[in-house]
mmCIF file with all atom_site columns, C-alpha atoms and ligand atoms in Angstrom:
data_model
loop_
_atom_site.group_PDB
_atom_site.id
_atom_site.type_symbol
_atom_site.label_atom_id
_atom_site.label_alt_id
_atom_site.label_comp_id
_atom_site.label_asym_id
_atom_site.label_entity_id
_atom_site.label_seq_id
_atom_site.pdbx_PDB_ins_code
_atom_site.Cartn_x
_atom_site.Cartn_y
_atom_site.Cartn_z
_atom_site.occupancy
_atom_site.B_iso_or_equiv
_atom_site.pdbx_formal_charge
_atom_site.auth_seq_id
_atom_site.auth_comp_id
_atom_site.auth_asym_id
_atom_site.auth_atom_id
_atom_site.pdbx_PDB_model_num
ATOM   1   C  CA  . MET A 1 1   ? -23.782 24.237 16.884 1.00 89.00 ? 1   MET A CA  1
ATOM   2   C  CA  . HIS A 1 2   ? -22.116 26.474 19.688 1.00 94.00 ? 2   HIS A CA  1
ATOM   3   C  CA  . ILE A 1 3   ? -20.590 29.709 18.706 1.00 97.00 ? 3   ILE A CA  1
ATOM   4   C  CA  . LEU A 1 4   ? -18.288 31.550 21.130 1.00 97.00 ? 4   LEU A CA  1
ATOM   5   C  CA  . ILE A 1 5   ? -18.720 35.384 20.392 1.00 98.00 ? 5   ILE A CA  1
ATOM   6   C  CA  . VAL A 1 6   ? -15.945 37.341 21.735 1.00 98.00 ? 6   VAL A CA  1
ATOM   7   C  CA  . GLU A 1 7   ? -17.088 40.953 21.522 1.00 98.00 ? 7   GLU A CA  1
ATOM   8   C  CA  . ASP A 1 8   ? -17.190 43.923 24.446 1.00 98.00 ? 8   ASP A CA  1
ATOM   9   C  CA  . ASN A 1 9   ? -19.995 45.657 22.454 1.00 97.00 ? 9   ASN A CA  1
ATOM   10  C  CA  . ALA A 1 10  ? -23.025 44.648 24.046 1.00 97.00 ? 10  ALA A CA  1
ATOM   11  C  CA  . LEU A 1 11  ? -25.328 45.846 21.119 1.00 97.00 ? 11  LEU A CA  1
ATOM   12  C  CA  . VAL A 1 12  ? -23.199 44.093 18.624 1.00 97.00 ? 12  VAL A CA  1
ATOM   13  C  CA  . ALA A 1 13  ? -23.013 40.902 20.558 1.00 97.00 ? 13  ALA A CA  1
ATOM   14  C  CA  . SER A 1 14  ? -26.689 40.540 20.920 1.00 96.00 ? 14  SER A CA  1
ATOM   15  C  CA  . GLY A 1 15  ? -27.415 41.382 17.473 1.00 96.00 ? 15  GLY A CA  1
ATOM   16  C  CA  . ILE A 1 16  ? -25.195 38.507 16.334 1.00 97.00 ? 16  ILE A CA  1
ATOM   17  C  CA  . ARG A 1 17  ? -26.406 36.218 18.839 1.00 96.00 ? 17  ARG A CA  1
ATOM   18  C  CA  . THR A 1 18  ? -30.142 37.043 17.732 1.00 94.00 ? 18  THR A CA  1
ATOM   19  C  CA  . GLY A 1 19  ? -28.913 36.412 13.885 1.00 93.00 ? 19  GLY A CA  1
ATOM   20  C  CA  . LEU A 1 20  ? -27.217 33.210 15.046 1.00 94.00 ? 20  LEU A CA  1
ATOM   21  C  CA  . GLU A 1 21  ? -30.271 31.932 16.851 1.00 91.00 ? 21  GLU A CA  1
ATOM   22  C  CA  . LEU A 1 22  ? -32.556 32.335 13.633 1.00 88.00 ? 22  LEU A CA  1
ATOM   23  C  CA  . HIS A 1 23  ? -30.178 29.970 11.960 1.00 87.00 ? 23  HIS A CA  1
ATOM   24  C  CA  . GLY A 1 24  ? -30.407 27.426 14.688 1.00 86.00 ? 24  GLY A CA  1
ATOM   25  C  CA  . LEU A 1 25  ? -27.010 28.208 15.967 1.00 92.00 ? 25  LEU A CA  1
ATOM   26  C  CA  . THR A 1 26  ? -26.352 28.687 19.854 1.00 93.00 ? 26  THR A CA  1
ATOM   27  C  CA  . SER A 1 27  ? -24.001 31.123 21.133 1.00 95.00 ? 27  SER A CA  1
ATOM   28  C  CA  . ASP A 1 28  ? -22.592 32.261 24.477 1.00 95.00 ? 28  ASP A CA  1
ATOM   29  C  CA  . THR A 1 29  ? -20.752 35.917 24.808 1.00 96.00 ? 29  THR A CA  1
ATOM   30  C  CA  . ALA A 1 30  ? -17.447 36.921 26.344 1.00 97.00 ? 30  ALA A CA  1
ATOM   31  C  CA  . ALA A 1 31  ? -17.027 40.400 26.795 1.00 98.00 ? 31  ALA A CA  1
ATOM   32  C  CA  . GLY A 1 32  ? -13.174 40.226 26.938 1.00 98.00 ? 32  GLY A CA  1
ATOM   33  C  CA  . VAL A 1 33  ? -10.189 38.117 27.151 1.00 98.00 ? 33  VAL A CA  1
ATOM   34  C  CA  . ALA A 1 34  ? -10.368 36.708 30.721 1.00 98.00 ? 34  ALA A CA  1
ATOM   35  C  CA  . GLU A 1 35  ? -13.966 35.663 30.017 1.00 97.00 ? 35  GLU A CA  1
ATOM   36  C  CA  . ALA A 1 36  ? -13.209 34.341 26.425 1.00 97.00 ? 36  ALA A CA  1
ATOM   37  C  CA  . ASP A 1 37  ? -10.605 32.004 28.249 1.00 97.00 ? 37  ASP A CA  1
ATOM   38  C  CA  . ALA A 1 38  ? -12.705 30.880 31.107 1.00 95.00 ? 38  ALA A CA  1
ATOM   39  C  CA  . LEU A 1 39  ? -15.531 29.897 28.668 1.00 95.00 ? 39  LEU A CA  1
ATOM   40  C  CA  . MET A 1 40  ? -13.225 28.037 26.473 1.00 93.00 ? 40  MET A CA  1
ATOM   41  C  CA  . ALA A 1 41  ? -11.773 26.159 29.256 1.00 90.00 ? 41  ALA A CA  1
ATOM   42  C  CA  . GLY A 1 42  ? -13.133 22.598 29.333 1.00 68.00 ? 42  GLY A CA  1
ATOM   43  C  CA  . ARG A 1 43  ? -16.074 23.265 26.730 1.00 80.00 ? 43  ARG A CA  1
ATOM   44  C  CA  . ASP A 1 44  ? -16.805 22.549 23.277 1.00 85.00 ? 44  ASP A CA  1
ATOM   45  C  CA  . PHE A 1 45  ? -17.516 25.176 20.527 1.00 95.00 ? 45  PHE A CA  1
ATOM   46  C  CA  . ASP A 1 46  ? -17.680 24.713 17.014 1.00 95.00 ? 46  ASP A CA  1
ATOM   47  C  CA  . ALA A 1 47  ? -16.522 28.128 15.969 1.00 97.00 ? 47  ALA A CA  1
ATOM   48  C  CA  . CYS A 1 48  ? -15.624 31.656 17.505 1.00 98.00 ? 48  CYS A CA  1
ATOM   49  C  CA  . VAL A 1 49  ? -16.494 35.149 16.274 1.00 98.00 ? 49  VAL A CA  1
ATOM   50  C  CA  . LEU A 1 50  ? -13.503 37.171 17.588 1.00 98.00 ? 50  LEU A CA  1
ATOM   51  C  CA  . ASP A 1 51  ? -13.311 41.045 18.092 1.00 98.00 ? 51  ASP A CA  1
ATOM   52  C  CA  . LEU A 1 52  ? -9.857  42.478 18.366 1.00 97.00 ? 52  LEU A CA  1
ATOM   53  C  CA  . GLY A 1 53  ? -10.099 45.764 20.462 1.00 97.00 ? 53  GLY A CA  1
ATOM   54  C  CA  . LEU A 1 54  ? -11.133 44.326 23.873 1.00 98.00 ? 54  LEU A CA  1
ATOM   55  C  CA  . PRO A 1 55  ? -11.211 46.081 27.159 1.00 98.00 ? 55  PRO A CA  1
ATOM   56  C  CA  . ASP A 1 56  ? -8.583  43.671 28.952 1.00 98.00 ? 56  ASP A CA  1
ATOM   57  C  CA  . GLY A 1 57  ? -6.515  43.020 26.048 1.00 97.00 ? 57  GLY A CA  1
ATOM   58  C  CA  . ASP A 1 58  ? -6.029  42.449 22.209 1.00 97.00 ? 58  ASP A CA  1
ATOM   59  C  CA  . GLY A 1 59  ? -7.964  39.703 20.402 1.00 97.00 ? 59  GLY A CA  1
ATOM   60  C  CA  . MET A 1 60  ? -5.014  38.755 18.179 1.00 97.00 ? 60  MET A CA  1
ATOM   61  C  CA  . GLN A 1 61  ? -2.817  37.924 20.923 1.00 97.00 ? 61  GLN A CA  1
ATOM   62  C  CA  . LEU A 1 62  ? -5.561  35.834 22.381 1.00 98.00 ? 62  LEU A CA  1
ATOM   63  C  CA  . LEU A 1 63  ? -5.742  33.936 19.305 1.00 98.00 ? 63  LEU A CA  1
ATOM   64  C  CA  . ARG A 1 64  ? -2.107  33.574 18.951 1.00 97.00 ? 64  ARG A CA  1
ATOM   65  C  CA  . ARG A 1 65  ? -2.020  31.962 22.603 1.00 97.00 ? 65  ARG A CA  1
ATOM   66  C  CA  . TRP A 1 66  ? -5.017  29.550 21.774 1.00 97.00 ? 66  TRP A CA  1
ATOM   67  C  CA  . ARG A 1 67  ? -3.182  28.472 18.513 1.00 97.00 ? 67  ARG A CA  1
ATOM   68  C  CA  . ALA A 1 68  ? 0.082   27.909 20.590 1.00 97.00 ? 68  ALA A CA  1
ATOM   69  C  CA  . ALA A 1 69  ? -1.742  25.677 22.775 1.00 95.00 ? 69  ALA A CA  1
ATOM   70  C  CA  . GLY A 1 70  ? -3.063  23.547 19.912 1.00 95.00 ? 70  GLY A CA  1
ATOM   71  C  CA  . ASN A 1 71  ? -6.380  24.999 19.793 1.00 95.00 ? 71  ASN A CA  1
ATOM   72  C  CA  . LEU A 1 72  ? -7.959  24.091 16.141 1.00 94.00 ? 72  LEU A CA  1
ATOM   73  C  CA  . LEU A 1 73  ? -11.442 26.000 16.573 1.00 96.00 ? 73  LEU A CA  1
ATOM   74  C  CA  . PRO A 1 74  ? -12.317 27.709 13.630 1.00 97.00 ? 74  PRO A CA  1
ATOM   75  C  CA  . VAL A 1 75  ? -12.147 31.669 14.350 1.00 98.00 ? 75  VAL A CA  1
ATOM   76  C  CA  . LEU A 1 76  ? -13.587 34.474 12.083 1.00 98.00 ? 76  LEU A CA  1
ATOM   77  C  CA  . ILE A 1 77  ? -12.068 37.755 13.210 1.00 98.00 ? 77  ILE A CA  1
ATOM   78  C  CA  . LEU A 1 78  ? -14.815 40.487 13.047 1.00 98.00 ? 78  LEU A CA  1
ATOM   79  C  CA  . SER A 1 79  ? -13.137 43.798 13.578 1.00 96.00 ? 79  SER A CA  1
ATOM   80  C  CA  . ALA A 1 80  ? -13.279 47.500 12.746 1.00 96.00 ? 80  ALA A CA  1
ATOM   81  C  CA  . ARG A 1 81  ? -9.734  47.278 11.748 1.00 95.00 ? 81  ARG A CA  1
ATOM   82  C  CA  . THR A 1 82  ? -10.001 47.252 8.105  1.00 93.00 ? 82  THR A CA  1
ATOM   83  C  CA  . THR A 1 83  ? -6.402  47.797 6.595  1.00 95.00 ? 83  THR A CA  1
ATOM   84  C  CA  . LEU A 1 84  ? -4.947  45.005 4.407  1.00 96.00 ? 84  LEU A CA  1
ATOM   85  C  CA  . GLN A 1 85  ? -2.309  44.573 6.905  1.00 96.00 ? 85  GLN A CA  1
ATOM   86  C  CA  . ASP A 1 86  ? -4.823  44.110 9.556  1.00 96.00 ? 86  ASP A CA  1
ATOM   87  C  CA  . LYS A 1 87  ? -6.340  41.210 7.762  1.00 96.00 ? 87  LYS A CA  1
ATOM   88  C  CA  . VAL A 1 88  ? -2.984  39.823 6.787  1.00 97.00 ? 88  VAL A CA  1
ATOM   89  C  CA  . ASP A 1 89  ? -1.886  40.014 10.474 1.00 96.00 ? 89  ASP A CA  1
ATOM   90  C  CA  . GLY A 1 90  ? -5.185  38.380 11.552 1.00 96.00 ? 90  GLY A CA  1
ATOM   91  C  CA  . LEU A 1 91  ? -4.957  35.447 9.095  1.00 96.00 ? 91  LEU A CA  1
ATOM   92  C  CA  . GLN A 1 92  ? -1.291  34.943 10.110 1.00 96.00 ? 92  GLN A CA  1
ATOM   93  C  CA  . SER A 1 93  ? -2.333  34.961 13.789 1.00 96.00 ? 93  SER A CA  1
ATOM   94  C  CA  . GLY A 1 94  ? -4.350  31.904 13.177 1.00 97.00 ? 94  GLY A CA  1
ATOM   95  C  CA  . SER A 1 95  ? -7.784  33.148 12.206 1.00 98.00 ? 95  SER A CA  1
ATOM   96  C  CA  . ASP A 1 96  ? -9.601  31.393 9.401  1.00 98.00 ? 96  ASP A CA  1
ATOM   97  C  CA  . ASP A 1 97  ? -11.539 34.229 7.997  1.00 98.00 ? 97  ASP A CA  1
ATOM   98  C  CA  . TYR A 1 98  ? -11.671 37.988 8.525  1.00 98.00 ? 98  TYR A CA  1
ATOM   99  C  CA  . LEU A 1 99  ? -14.644 40.098 8.347  1.00 98.00 ? 99  LEU A CA  1
ATOM   100 C  CA  . SER A 1 100 ? -14.603 44.028 8.624  1.00 96.00 ? 100 SER A CA  1
ATOM   101 C  CA  . LYS A 1 101 ? -16.989 46.129 10.514 1.00 96.00 ? 101 LYS A CA  1
ATOM   102 C  CA  . PRO A 1 102 ? -19.587 47.381 9.546  1.00 95.00 ? 102 PRO A CA  1
ATOM   103 C  CA  . PHE A 1 103 ? -20.758 43.849 8.513  1.00 96.00 ? 103 PHE A CA  1
ATOM   104 C  CA  . ASP A 1 104 ? -23.977 42.385 7.212  1.00 96.00 ? 104 ASP A CA  1
ATOM   105 C  CA  . LEU A 1 105 ? -25.307 39.458 9.321  1.00 95.00 ? 105 LEU A CA  1
ATOM   106 C  CA  . PRO A 1 106 ? -26.132 37.058 6.402  1.00 94.00 ? 106 PRO A CA  1
ATOM   107 C  CA  . GLU A 1 107 ? -22.703 37.365 5.275  1.00 96.00 ? 107 GLU A CA  1
ATOM   108 C  CA  . LEU A 1 108 ? -21.294 36.628 8.937  1.00 97.00 ? 108 LEU A CA  1
ATOM   109 C  CA  . VAL A 1 109 ? -23.612 33.435 9.210  1.00 95.00 ? 109 VAL A CA  1
ATOM   110 C  CA  . ALA A 1 110 ? -22.626 32.120 5.729  1.00 94.00 ? 110 ALA A CA  1
ATOM   111 C  CA  . ARG A 1 111 ? -18.914 32.653 6.263  1.00 97.00 ? 111 ARG A CA  1
ATOM   112 C  CA  . LEU A 1 112 ? -19.429 30.761 9.919  1.00 96.00 ? 112 LEU A CA  1
ATOM   113 C  CA  . GLN A 1 113 ? -21.223 28.033 8.152  1.00 94.00 ? 113 GLN A CA  1
ATOM   114 C  CA  . ALA A 1 114 ? -18.585 27.574 5.489  1.00 95.00 ? 114 ALA A CA  1
ATOM   115 C  CA  . LEU A 1 115 ? -15.825 27.414 8.234  1.00 96.00 ? 115 LEU A CA  1
ATOM   116 C  CA  . MET A 1 116 ? -17.976 24.727 10.048 1.00 95.00 ? 116 MET A CA  1
ATOM   117 C  CA  . ARG A 1 117 ? -18.578 22.882 6.970  1.00 94.00 ? 117 ARG A CA  1
ATOM   118 C  CA  . ARG A 1 118 ? -14.947 22.448 6.346  1.00 94.00 ? 118 ARG A CA  1
ATOM   119 C  CA  . ALA A 1 119 ? -14.236 21.871 9.946  1.00 93.00 ? 119 ALA A CA  1
ATOM   120 C  CA  . GLY A 1 120 ? -16.968 19.117 9.860  1.00 91.00 ? 120 GLY A CA  1
ATOM   121 C  CA  . GLY A 1 121 ? -15.194 17.512 6.785  1.00 90.00 ? 121 GLY A CA  1
ATOM   122 C  CA  . ARG A 1 122 ? -18.016 18.208 4.098  1.00 91.00 ? 122 ARG A CA  1
ATOM   123 C  CA  . ALA A 1 123 ? -17.451 19.454 0.800  1.00 90.00 ? 123 ALA A CA  1
ATOM   124 C  CA  . SER A 1 124 ? -20.992 20.432 0.265  1.00 91.00 ? 124 SER A CA  1
ATOM   125 C  CA  . ASP A 1 125 ? -23.788 21.825 2.611  1.00 91.00 ? 125 ASP A CA  1
ATOM   126 C  CA  . ARG A 1 126 ? -26.335 18.851 1.367  1.00 94.00 ? 126 ARG A CA  1
ATOM   127 C  CA  . ILE A 1 127 ? -25.525 15.695 2.996  1.00 93.00 ? 127 ILE A CA  1
ATOM   128 C  CA  . ARG A 1 128 ? -27.066 12.257 2.891  1.00 93.00 ? 128 ARG A CA  1
ATOM   129 C  CA  . LEU A 1 129 ? -27.962 10.363 6.352  1.00 92.00 ? 129 LEU A CA  1
ATOM   130 C  CA  . GLY A 1 130 ? -29.399 7.108  5.477  1.00 89.00 ? 130 GLY A CA  1
ATOM   131 C  CA  . ALA A 1 131 ? -32.832 7.457  3.891  1.00 90.00 ? 131 ALA A CA  1
ATOM   132 C  CA  . CYS A 1 132 ? -32.687 11.296 4.597  1.00 94.00 ? 132 CYS A CA  1
ATOM   133 C  CA  . GLU A 1 133 ? -30.930 14.242 3.095  1.00 96.00 ? 133 GLU A CA  1
ATOM   134 C  CA  . VAL A 1 134 ? -30.084 17.282 4.875  1.00 96.00 ? 134 VAL A CA  1
ATOM   135 C  CA  . ASP A 1 135 ? -29.305 20.832 3.952  1.00 95.00 ? 135 ASP A CA  1
ATOM   136 C  CA  . MET A 1 136 ? -26.751 22.187 6.589  1.00 93.00 ? 136 MET A CA  1
ATOM   137 C  CA  . GLN A 1 137 ? -27.407 25.811 5.576  1.00 89.00 ? 137 GLN A CA  1
ATOM   138 C  CA  . SER A 1 138 ? -30.855 25.871 5.624  1.00 89.00 ? 138 SER A CA  1
ATOM   139 C  CA  . GLY A 1 139 ? -31.640 23.380 8.174  1.00 92.00 ? 139 GLY A CA  1
ATOM   140 C  CA  . GLU A 1 140 ? -34.164 21.740 5.764  1.00 94.00 ? 140 GLU A CA  1
ATOM   141 C  CA  . VAL A 1 141 ? -34.486 17.939 5.953  1.00 97.00 ? 141 VAL A CA  1
ATOM   142 C  CA  . TRP A 1 142 ? -36.091 15.400 3.693  1.00 97.00 ? 142 TRP A CA  1
ATOM   143 C  CA  . CYS A 1 143 ? -36.453 11.555 4.306  1.00 94.00 ? 143 CYS A CA  1
ATOM   144 C  CA  . GLY A 1 144 ? -37.839 9.267  1.574  1.00 90.00 ? 144 GLY A CA  1
ATOM   145 C  CA  . GLY A 1 145 ? -38.305 12.283 -0.744 1.00 89.00 ? 145 GLY A CA  1
ATOM   146 C  CA  . ALA A 1 146 ? -40.703 14.154 1.715  1.00 95.00 ? 146 ALA A CA  1
ATOM   147 C  CA  . ARG A 1 147 ? -39.821 17.316 3.759  1.00 97.00 ? 147 ARG A CA  1
ATOM   148 C  CA  . VAL A 1 148 ? -39.665 16.860 7.610  1.00 97.00 ? 148 VAL A CA  1
ATOM   149 C  CA  . GLU A 1 149 ? -40.404 19.613 9.593  1.00 97.00 ? 149 GLU A CA  1
ATOM   150 C  CA  . LEU A 1 150 ? -37.803 19.953 12.572 1.00 95.00 ? 150 LEU A CA  1
ATOM   151 C  CA  . ALA A 1 151 ? -38.317 22.098 15.905 1.00 94.00 ? 151 ALA A CA  1
ATOM   152 C  CA  . ARG A 1 152 ? -35.353 24.551 16.284 1.00 91.00 ? 152 ARG A CA  1
ATOM   153 C  CA  . ARG A 1 153 ? -33.899 22.596 19.139 1.00 92.00 ? 153 ARG A CA  1
ATOM   154 C  CA  . GLU A 1 154 ? -34.300 19.298 17.164 1.00 95.00 ? 154 GLU A CA  1
ATOM   155 C  CA  . TRP A 1 155 ? -32.455 20.719 14.193 1.00 94.00 ? 155 TRP A CA  1
ATOM   156 C  CA  . ALA A 1 156 ? -29.666 22.187 16.682 1.00 93.00 ? 156 ALA A CA  1
ATOM   157 C  CA  . LEU A 1 157 ? -29.344 18.623 18.051 1.00 95.00 ? 157 LEU A CA  1
ATOM   158 C  CA  . LEU A 1 158 ? -28.828 17.041 14.617 1.00 96.00 ? 158 LEU A CA  1
ATOM   159 C  CA  . ALA A 1 159 ? -26.484 19.527 13.430 1.00 95.00 ? 159 ALA A CA  1
ATOM   160 C  CA  . ALA A 1 160 ? -24.273 19.050 16.469 1.00 95.00 ? 160 ALA A CA  1
ATOM   161 C  CA  . LEU A 1 161 ? -24.273 15.335 15.695 1.00 95.00 ? 161 LEU A CA  1
ATOM   162 C  CA  . ILE A 1 162 ? -23.563 15.708 12.070 1.00 95.00 ? 162 ILE A CA  1
ATOM   163 C  CA  . GLN A 1 163 ? -20.701 18.000 12.937 1.00 93.00 ? 163 GLN A CA  1
ATOM   164 C  CA  . ALA A 1 164 ? -19.269 15.707 15.314 1.00 93.00 ? 164 ALA A CA  1
ATOM   165 C  CA  . GLN A 1 165 ? -18.704 13.258 12.431 1.00 92.00 ? 165 GLN A CA  1
ATOM   166 C  CA  . GLY A 1 166 ? -19.504 10.053 14.308 1.00 93.00 ? 166 GLY A CA  1
ATOM   167 C  CA  . ARG A 1 167 ? -17.902 10.991 17.492 1.00 95.00 ? 167 ARG A CA  1
ATOM   168 C  CA  . VAL A 1 168 ? -19.931 10.516 20.936 1.00 97.00 ? 168 VAL A CA  1
ATOM   169 C  CA  . LEU A 1 169 ? -21.348 13.950 22.259 1.00 96.00 ? 169 LEU A CA  1
ATOM   170 C  CA  . SER A 1 170 ? -22.150 13.699 25.924 1.00 94.00 ? 170 SER A CA  1
ATOM   171 C  CA  . THR A 1 171 ? -25.436 14.933 27.111 1.00 93.00 ? 171 THR A CA  1
ATOM   172 C  CA  . ALA A 1 172 ? -23.930 17.822 28.674 1.00 90.00 ? 172 ALA A CA  1
ATOM   173 C  CA  . GLN A 1 173 ? -22.096 18.794 25.248 1.00 92.00 ? 173 GLN A CA  1
ATOM   174 C  CA  . LEU A 1 174 ? -25.354 18.305 23.515 1.00 94.00 ? 174 LEU A CA  1
ATOM   175 C  CA  . HIS A 1 175 ? -27.044 20.605 25.984 1.00 91.00 ? 175 HIS A CA  1
ATOM   176 C  CA  . ASP A 1 176 ? -24.701 23.442 25.507 1.00 90.00 ? 176 ASP A CA  1
ATOM   177 C  CA  . SER A 1 177 ? -25.220 23.001 21.784 1.00 90.00 ? 177 SER A CA  1
ATOM   178 C  CA  . LEU A 1 178 ? -28.927 23.420 22.238 1.00 90.00 ? 178 LEU A CA  1
ATOM   179 C  CA  . TYR A 1 179 ? -29.020 26.063 24.958 1.00 89.00 ? 179 TYR A CA  1
ATOM   180 C  CA  . GLY A 1 180 ? -25.691 27.599 25.630 1.00 87.00 ? 180 GLY A CA  1
ATOM   181 C  CA  . PHE A 1 181 ? -24.199 27.889 29.082 1.00 81.00 ? 181 PHE A CA  1
ATOM   182 C  CA  . GLU A 1 182 ? -26.595 30.207 30.728 1.00 70.00 ? 182 GLU A CA  1
ATOM   183 C  CA  . GLN A 1 183 ? -29.994 28.614 30.264 1.00 69.00 ? 183 GLN A CA  1
ATOM   184 C  CA  . ASP A 1 184 ? -31.121 26.643 33.338 1.00 72.00 ? 184 ASP A CA  1
ATOM   185 C  CA  . VAL A 1 185 ? -33.252 23.721 31.563 1.00 75.00 ? 185 VAL A CA  1
ATOM   186 C  CA  . GLU A 1 186 ? -34.524 20.645 32.708 1.00 77.00 ? 186 GLU A CA  1
ATOM   187 C  CA  . SER A 1 187 ? -31.912 17.776 32.698 1.00 76.00 ? 187 SER A CA  1
ATOM   188 C  CA  . ASN A 1 188 ? -33.847 15.368 30.643 1.00 87.00 ? 188 ASN A CA  1
ATOM   189 C  CA  . THR A 1 189 ? -34.436 17.801 27.552 1.00 92.00 ? 189 THR A CA  1
ATOM   190 C  CA  . VAL A 1 190 ? -31.781 16.441 25.449 1.00 94.00 ? 190 VAL A CA  1
ATOM   191 C  CA  . ASN A 1 191 ? -33.216 12.923 25.652 1.00 94.00 ? 191 ASN A CA  1
ATOM   192 C  CA  . VAL A 1 192 ? -36.541 14.213 24.949 1.00 95.00 ? 192 VAL A CA  1
ATOM   193 C  CA  . HIS A 1 193 ? -35.190 15.774 21.761 1.00 96.00 ? 193 HIS A CA  1
ATOM   194 C  CA  . VAL A 1 194 ? -33.308 12.779 20.710 1.00 97.00 ? 194 VAL A CA  1
ATOM   195 C  CA  . HIS A 1 195 ? -36.672 10.688 21.136 1.00 97.00 ? 195 HIS A CA  1
ATOM   196 C  CA  . HIS A 1 196 ? -38.230 13.033 18.764 1.00 97.00 ? 196 HIS A CA  1
ATOM   197 C  CA  . LEU A 1 197 ? -35.542 13.179 16.187 1.00 96.00 ? 197 LEU A CA  1
ATOM   198 C  CA  . ARG A 1 198 ? -35.701 9.275  16.337 1.00 96.00 ? 198 ARG A CA  1
ATOM   199 C  CA  . LYS A 1 199 ? -39.602 9.521  15.623 1.00 96.00 ? 199 LYS A CA  1
ATOM   200 C  CA  . LYS A 1 200 ? -39.211 11.757 12.623 1.00 96.00 ? 200 LYS A CA  1
ATOM   201 C  CA  . LEU A 1 201 ? -35.931 10.552 11.047 1.00 95.00 ? 201 LEU A CA  1
ATOM   202 C  CA  . GLY A 1 202 ? -35.890 6.923  11.929 1.00 92.00 ? 202 GLY A CA  1
ATOM   203 C  CA  . SER A 1 203 ? -34.890 5.117  14.997 1.00 92.00 ? 203 SER A CA  1
ATOM   204 C  CA  . ASP A 1 204 ? -31.519 3.896  13.898 1.00 91.00 ? 204 ASP A CA  1
ATOM   205 C  CA  . LEU A 1 205 ? -30.168 7.394  12.988 1.00 93.00 ? 205 LEU A CA  1
ATOM   206 C  CA  . ILE A 1 206 ? -28.825 8.432  16.576 1.00 96.00 ? 206 ILE A CA  1
ATOM   207 C  CA  . GLU A 1 207 ? -27.079 5.843  18.579 1.00 97.00 ? 207 GLU A CA  1
ATOM   208 C  CA  . THR A 1 208 ? -27.188 5.530  22.427 1.00 97.00 ? 208 THR A CA  1
ATOM   209 C  CA  . VAL A 1 209 ? -23.624 4.874  23.837 1.00 96.00 ? 209 VAL A CA  1
ATOM   210 C  CA  . ARG A 1 210 ? -24.263 3.692  27.197 1.00 95.00 ? 210 ARG A CA  1
ATOM   211 C  CA  . GLY A 1 211 ? -22.721 5.989  29.891 1.00 93.00 ? 211 GLY A CA  1
ATOM   212 C  CA  . GLN A 1 212 ? -21.142 8.247  27.401 1.00 95.00 ? 212 GLN A CA  1
ATOM   213 C  CA  . GLY A 1 213 ? -23.928 9.900  25.219 1.00 96.00 ? 213 GLY A CA  1
ATOM   214 C  CA  . PHE A 1 214 ? -24.985 9.828  21.497 1.00 97.00 ? 214 PHE A CA  1
ATOM   215 C  CA  . ARG A 1 215 ? -23.639 9.672  18.132 1.00 97.00 ? 215 ARG A CA  1
ATOM   216 C  CA  . LEU A 1 216 ? -24.644 9.522  14.641 1.00 95.00 ? 216 LEU A CA  1
ATOM   217 C  CA  . ALA A 1 217 ? -25.295 6.028  13.495 1.00 90.00 ? 217 ALA A CA  1
ATOM   218 C  CA  . VAL A 1 218 ? -24.803 6.649  9.946  1.00 77.00 ? 218 VAL A CA  1
HETATM 219 CA CA1 . CA  B 2 .   ? -14.264 46.017 20.587 1.00 53.97 ? 301 CA  B CA1 1
#
């Protein structure tokens, strides 16, 4: 899954990024409003962590603008503004959650996972995929009762397909979910990870949609 971090403090941003990575969540960082708009344009994210005090504008106004344009991305505001009124304003501006700074990384990750669980239409973190069972929070997978070890990128790919709820994801979209925008990775890596997932979880779990991409077949 692919998270947009809008945060002008580079240290905070890189801390969040590292924490998310440990949970198999890929992220890209925007240091201000203009950069956030540029990253959002035409790209898919699964959730956003939004700071409010940004050098070129206010996160709350950015969020209101996104919502007015019909953008439904799950957004968690992460801010040093901690009064009750700040939180009420944030939620009324269209954020789905509000966490005050200073914050604990495990809580941020858990809240993001809860937002994505809801957005992905799941009532629980445990889901069944054919003969396999997946824990979306821990990233653990069992098939036919036996634990299956997935590499980090394999898990990221599977999680993105699960989050898409049967929608087709293009190779480019999956690539973003696995690596973010910055990394220059060989073009066939998504296909390689799909191949490995099929070997581990069964060949019919992921369907190839010719000319379009991949989707979950169950
Ligand atoms: Ca700030």
